[in-house]
Coordinates of C-alpha atoms and ligand atoms in Angstrom, one line a residue:
M1 CA 0.0 0.0 0.0
F2 CA 1.1 3.6 -0.7
D3 CA 0.8 6.9 0.9
Y4 CA 1.8 9.7 -1.5
H5 CA 1.0 12.8 0.5
I6 CA 3.0 13.3 3.7
H7 CA 4.2 16.5 5.4
P8 CA 7.2 16.1 7.7
N9 CA 8.2 19.0 9.9
Y10 CA 9.8 20.9 7.1
S11 CA 6.2 22.1 6.6
I12 CA 5.5 24.8 9.2
D13 CA 2.2 23.3 10.0
A14 CA 3.5 19.7 10.5
E15 CA 5.2 17.8 13.4
G16 CA 7.5 14.8 13.3
E17 CA 10.9 14.1 11.8
V18 CA 11.2 12.3 8.4
D19 CA 12.5 9.2 10.2
E20 CA 9.5 9.1 12.5
F21 CA 7.2 9.1 9.5
C22 CA 9.2 6.2 7.9
K23 CA 9.0 4.2 11.1
A24 CA 5.2 4.7 11.2
A25 CA 5.0 3.6 7.5
V26 CA 7.0 0.4 8.2
D27 CA 4.9 -0.4 11.3
I28 CA 1.6 -0.4 9.3
G29 CA 3.2 -2.2 6.3
L30 CA 3.3 0.5 3.7
S31 CA 5.5 -0.2 0.7
E32 CA 5.9 3.3 -0.7
I33 CA 5.6 6.8 0.7
A34 CA 6.2 10.2 -0.8
F35 CA 7.2 13.2 1.3
T36 CA 5.4 16.3 -0.1
T37 CA 6.5 19.3 1.8
H38 CA 4.5 22.5 1.1
L39 CA 6.0 24.8 -1.4
D40 CA 4.0 28.0 -0.8
A41 CA 5.4 30.9 -2.7
D42 CA 2.6 33.5 -2.7
R43 CA 4.2 36.5 -1.1
I44 CA 0.9 38.2 -0.5
A45 CA -0.5 35.2 1.4
D46 CA 2.8 35.3 3.4
D47 CA 3.2 31.6 4.2
C48 CA 6.5 31.3 2.3
Y49 CA 8.5 29.4 4.9
V50 CA 9.8 26.0 5.7
N51 CA 11.5 24.6 8.8
V52 CA 15.1 23.4 8.4
K53 CA 16.6 21.8 11.5
G54 CA 14.3 23.9 13.7
K55 CA 15.0 27.2 11.9
R56 CA 12.4 29.0 9.8
V57 CA 13.8 29.5 6.3
D58 CA 12.5 31.5 3.4
I59 CA 11.0 29.2 0.7
S60 CA 13.3 30.7 -1.9
S61 CA 16.4 29.6 0.0
G62 CA 18.5 27.0 -1.8
I63 CA 19.5 25.6 1.7
W64 CA 16.3 23.9 2.3
F65 CA 16.1 22.2 -1.1
E66 CA 19.6 20.9 -0.5
D67 CA 18.9 19.7 3.1
Y68 CA 15.5 18.3 2.1
E69 CA 16.8 16.3 -0.9
S70 CA 19.8 14.9 0.9
T71 CA 17.7 14.0 4.1
I72 CA 15.0 12.2 2.1
R73 CA 17.4 10.4 -0.2
G74 CA 19.7 9.4 2.8
I75 CA 16.8 8.0 4.8
G76 CA 15.4 6.4 1.7
D77 CA 18.6 4.4 1.3
R78 CA 18.3 3.2 4.9
Y79 CA 14.7 2.1 4.6
E80 CA 15.3 0.2 1.4
E81 CA 16.3 -2.8 3.5
Q82 CA 13.0 -2.6 5.3
D83 CA 11.1 -2.8 2.0
L84 CA 9.9 0.8 2.2
K85 CA 10.5 2.9 -0.9
V86 CA 10.8 6.6 0.1
L87 CA 10.1 9.2 -2.6
L88 CA 11.1 12.8 -2.8
G89 CA 8.1 14.9 -3.5
V90 CA 6.7 18.4 -3.0
E91 CA 3.2 20.0 -2.8
V92 CA 3.2 23.2 -4.9
D93 CA 0.6 25.7 -4.0
C94 CA -0.7 27.0 -7.3
F95 CA -1.9 30.6 -7.8
P96 CA -1.7 33.0 -10.7
G97 CA 1.9 33.8 -11.2
V98 CA 3.3 30.8 -9.3
E99 CA 5.7 29.8 -12.1
A100 CA 7.7 33.0 -11.8
A101 CA 7.5 32.9 -7.9
L102 CA 9.0 29.4 -7.7
P103 CA 12.7 29.4 -6.8
D104 CA 15.2 28.3 -9.5
R105 CA 16.3 25.5 -7.3
F106 CA 12.8 23.9 -7.6
F107 CA 13.3 23.3 -11.3
K108 CA 16.7 21.7 -10.7
T109 CA 15.6 19.3 -8.0
D110 CA 15.2 15.7 -8.9
F111 CA 11.7 15.0 -7.6
D112 CA 9.9 11.7 -7.9
I113 CA 6.5 13.4 -7.7
I114 CA 5.2 16.9 -7.7
L115 CA 1.7 17.5 -6.4
G116 CA -0.2 20.7 -7.5
S117 CA -2.9 22.2 -5.2
V118 CA -5.1 25.2 -5.1
H119 CA -5.4 26.3 -1.5
L120 CA -5.7 30.1 -2.1
I121 CA -8.4 32.1 -3.7
D122 CA -7.3 35.8 -4.0
H123 CA -4.4 35.0 -1.7
V124 CA -6.7 33.7 1.1
A125 CA -6.4 30.1 2.3
I126 CA -9.8 28.3 1.8
S127 CA -8.2 25.4 3.6
A128 CA -7.8 27.4 6.9
K129 CA -10.5 27.7 9.5
G130 CA -11.4 31.4 10.2
R131 CA -9.8 32.5 6.9
A132 CA -11.9 30.6 4.4
E133 CA -15.0 32.8 5.0
Q134 CA -13.0 35.8 3.9
A135 CA -12.7 34.3 0.4
F136 CA -16.2 32.9 0.3
N137 CA -17.8 36.2 1.3
K138 CA -16.8 37.7 -2.1
Y139 CA -18.4 35.0 -4.2
S140 CA -21.8 33.4 -4.8
L141 CA -21.7 29.6 -5.1
S142 CA -21.5 29.6 -8.9
E143 CA -18.9 32.3 -8.9
L144 CA -16.8 30.3 -6.5
G145 CA -17.1 27.3 -8.8
D146 CA -16.0 29.5 -11.8
R147 CA -13.1 31.0 -9.8
Y148 CA -11.8 27.8 -8.2
Y149 CA -12.0 25.5 -11.3
S150 CA -10.5 28.2 -13.5
L151 CA -7.6 28.3 -11.0
L152 CA -7.3 24.5 -11.2
C153 CA -7.4 24.5 -15.0
D154 CA -4.8 27.3 -15.3
S155 CA -2.6 25.4 -12.9
V156 CA -2.8 22.2 -15.0
D157 CA -1.9 24.3 -18.1
L158 CA 1.4 25.3 -16.5
G159 CA 2.6 21.7 -16.9
I160 CA 4.8 21.9 -13.9
F161 CA 3.3 19.2 -11.7
D162 CA 2.2 15.5 -12.0
V163 CA -0.8 15.1 -9.8
L164 CA -3.6 17.4 -8.8
A165 CA -4.2 17.1 -5.1
H166 CA -7.5 17.3 -3.2
I167 CA -9.6 18.6 -6.1
D168 CA -12.6 19.6 -4.0
L169 CA -10.8 21.1 -1.1
Y170 CA -13.4 24.0 -1.0
R171 CA -15.8 21.5 0.6
R172 CA -13.9 21.5 3.9
Y173 CA -15.3 24.8 5.1
G174 CA -17.5 25.6 2.1
E175 CA -20.3 23.3 3.0
V176 CA -21.1 25.1 6.3
F177 CA -21.0 28.5 4.4
Y178 CA -22.9 27.6 1.2
G179 CA -24.9 24.5 2.2
V180 CA -25.0 21.0 0.5
A181 CA -25.3 22.5 -3.0
I182 CA -21.5 22.8 -2.9
H183 CA -21.3 19.1 -3.6
D184 CA -22.3 19.8 -7.2
L185 CA -19.9 22.7 -7.7
W186 CA -17.6 20.5 -10.0
K187 CA -20.3 19.5 -12.5
P188 CA -20.1 22.3 -15.0
H189 CA -16.3 22.3 -14.9
L190 CA -15.2 18.7 -14.8
K191 CA -15.1 18.0 -18.5
E192 CA -12.8 20.9 -19.2
L193 CA -10.6 20.0 -16.3
A194 CA -10.3 16.4 -17.5
K195 CA -9.4 17.6 -21.0
K196 CA -6.6 19.7 -19.7
M197 CA -5.4 16.9 -17.4
H198 CA -5.3 14.6 -20.5
S199 CA -3.4 17.1 -22.5
K200 CA -0.7 17.6 -19.9
G201 CA -0.6 14.0 -18.6
V202 CA -1.6 15.1 -15.1
G203 CA -3.3 12.6 -12.8
F204 CA -5.2 13.3 -9.6
E205 CA -5.1 12.2 -6.0
V206 CA -7.6 10.7 -3.6
N207 CA -6.8 12.5 -0.3
S208 CA -8.1 10.7 2.8
S209 CA -7.5 13.6 5.3
S210 CA -11.2 14.6 5.1
L211 CA -12.1 11.3 6.7
R212 CA -10.1 12.2 9.8
R213 CA -12.0 15.5 10.0
G214 CA -15.3 13.7 10.2
M215 CA -16.3 14.2 6.6
P216 CA -17.9 11.1 5.1
Q217 CA -16.0 11.2 1.8
P218 CA -12.4 11.5 0.8
M219 CA -11.3 14.5 -1.5
P220 CA -12.4 14.4 -4.2
E221 CA -15.7 12.7 -3.3
E222 CA -16.7 9.5 -5.0
R223 CA -18.9 11.1 -7.7
I224 CA -16.0 13.2 -8.9
I225 CA -13.7 10.1 -8.8
L226 CA -16.2 8.2 -11.0
A227 CA -16.6 11.2 -13.3
L228 CA -12.9 11.4 -13.9
Q229 CA -12.7 7.7 -14.5
E230 CA -15.5 8.1 -17.1
E231 CA -13.5 10.9 -18.7
G232 CA -10.7 8.4 -19.2
I233 CA -8.2 9.7 -16.6
K234 CA -6.1 6.7 -15.6
T235 CA -3.4 8.1 -13.3
V236 CA -4.4 8.4 -9.7
T237 CA -2.5 8.4 -6.4
V238 CA -3.6 8.0 -2.8
G239 CA -2.4 10.1 0.1
S240 CA -3.3 10.7 3.7
D241 CA -2.0 14.3 3.8
A242 CA -0.5 13.3 7.2
H243 CA 1.0 16.3 9.2
S244 CA 2.1 14.0 12.0
P245 CA 3.4 10.4 12.0
S246 CA 0.3 9.0 13.7
D247 CA -1.7 9.9 10.6
V248 CA 0.4 8.1 8.0
G249 CA -1.7 5.7 6.0
K250 CA -5.0 6.6 7.6
G251 CA -7.9 6.2 5.3
I252 CA -5.8 4.9 2.4
S253 CA -7.6 1.5 2.2
R254 CA -10.9 3.3 1.9
A255 CA -9.5 5.5 -0.9
L256 CA -8.2 2.3 -2.7
E257 CA -11.5 0.5 -2.2
I258 CA -13.4 3.4 -3.9
L259 CA -10.9 3.5 -6.8
K260 CA -11.3 -0.3 -7.4
R261 CA -15.1 -0.1 -7.2
V262 CA -15.4 2.7 -9.8
G263 CA -13.2 0.9 -12.2
F264 CA -9.6 2.2 -12.0
D265 CA -7.0 -0.4 -13.0
G266 CA -4.9 0.4 -9.9
P267 CA -3.2 3.3 -8.2
S268 CA -0.1 4.8 -9.8
S269 CA 3.4 4.6 -8.5
Y270 CA 5.9 7.3 -9.4
R271 CA 9.7 7.4 -10.0
K272 CA 11.4 10.5 -11.3
R273 CA 8.1 12.0 -12.2
R274 CA 7.0 9.0 -14.4
A275 CA 3.8 7.3 -13.5
K276 CA 3.1 3.6 -13.7
I277 CA -0.1 1.9 -12.8
V278 CA 0.2 -0.9 -10.2
P279 CA -2.6 -3.4 -11.0
W280 CA -4.8 -4.4 -8.1
D281 CA -3.4 -8.0 -8.2
N282 CA 0.2 -6.8 -7.8
L283 CA -0.8 -4.4 -5.0
E284 CA -2.7 -7.2 -3.1
K285 CA 0.2 -9.6 -3.5
E286 CA 2.7 -7.3 -1.9
N287 CA 0.4 -6.8 1.2
Ligands
LIG301 ZN1 -2.9 20.7 0.3
LIG302 ZN1 -0.8 18.6 1.9

């Protein structure tokens, strides 16, 4: 089993050393994990930091890429003996102008997987309690759909990442604000998004963190997963979005169960940014 969305304490909102996450993964029998530290580069939103050995460092600093890459690769070598593959990834926060804001070093780092996410609308984090309403207040429900999905589509167009993470993140705080109609927000936009994903070879992620927050569905919810399958998207990863070692692998089996039920051939595994589908039979054999 895989977990392709893990934040070690390089992320300022996460706790736990890389090694502790690896231990947790071995304990529950995972075979592959990807570390995906946040790369938030929107200077107006002002979350442009990472932690390196307890020090807060600007995201544009080359030091953190160097430290991060060598730490993950070094630990990866150690865990190879314990049948755990450790991948070097990153979660890029996508916003208009992100490409120019990304540090040079990002483009030179040898990542295994790059997640792309939309957390911000007009520089405000819709994933953060107490801040999301600030963004929602400006938009009617259908305007929010237009805005959010156009940000997603524009992000895919950049062609800088491999997998679109938590496609319906707006549900986290949006349901309380807009009501249940928010569950249909994707409908007018999904075909266009899938077309762009096809043209750039971008897959999507089933993110199980919503299950830990008491939501009944992963992100995206099952109807979106099915719609993407029907649009012919074949590349899909699974991730817990763990921000502490105790959350590694949580909800992944549920995400896999949904993917199998709606007709995916298997989750994808990544190496050096190339995806390969792991058929269900092979995945079950290794567990
Ligand atoms: Zn995210
Ligand atoms: Zn994340």
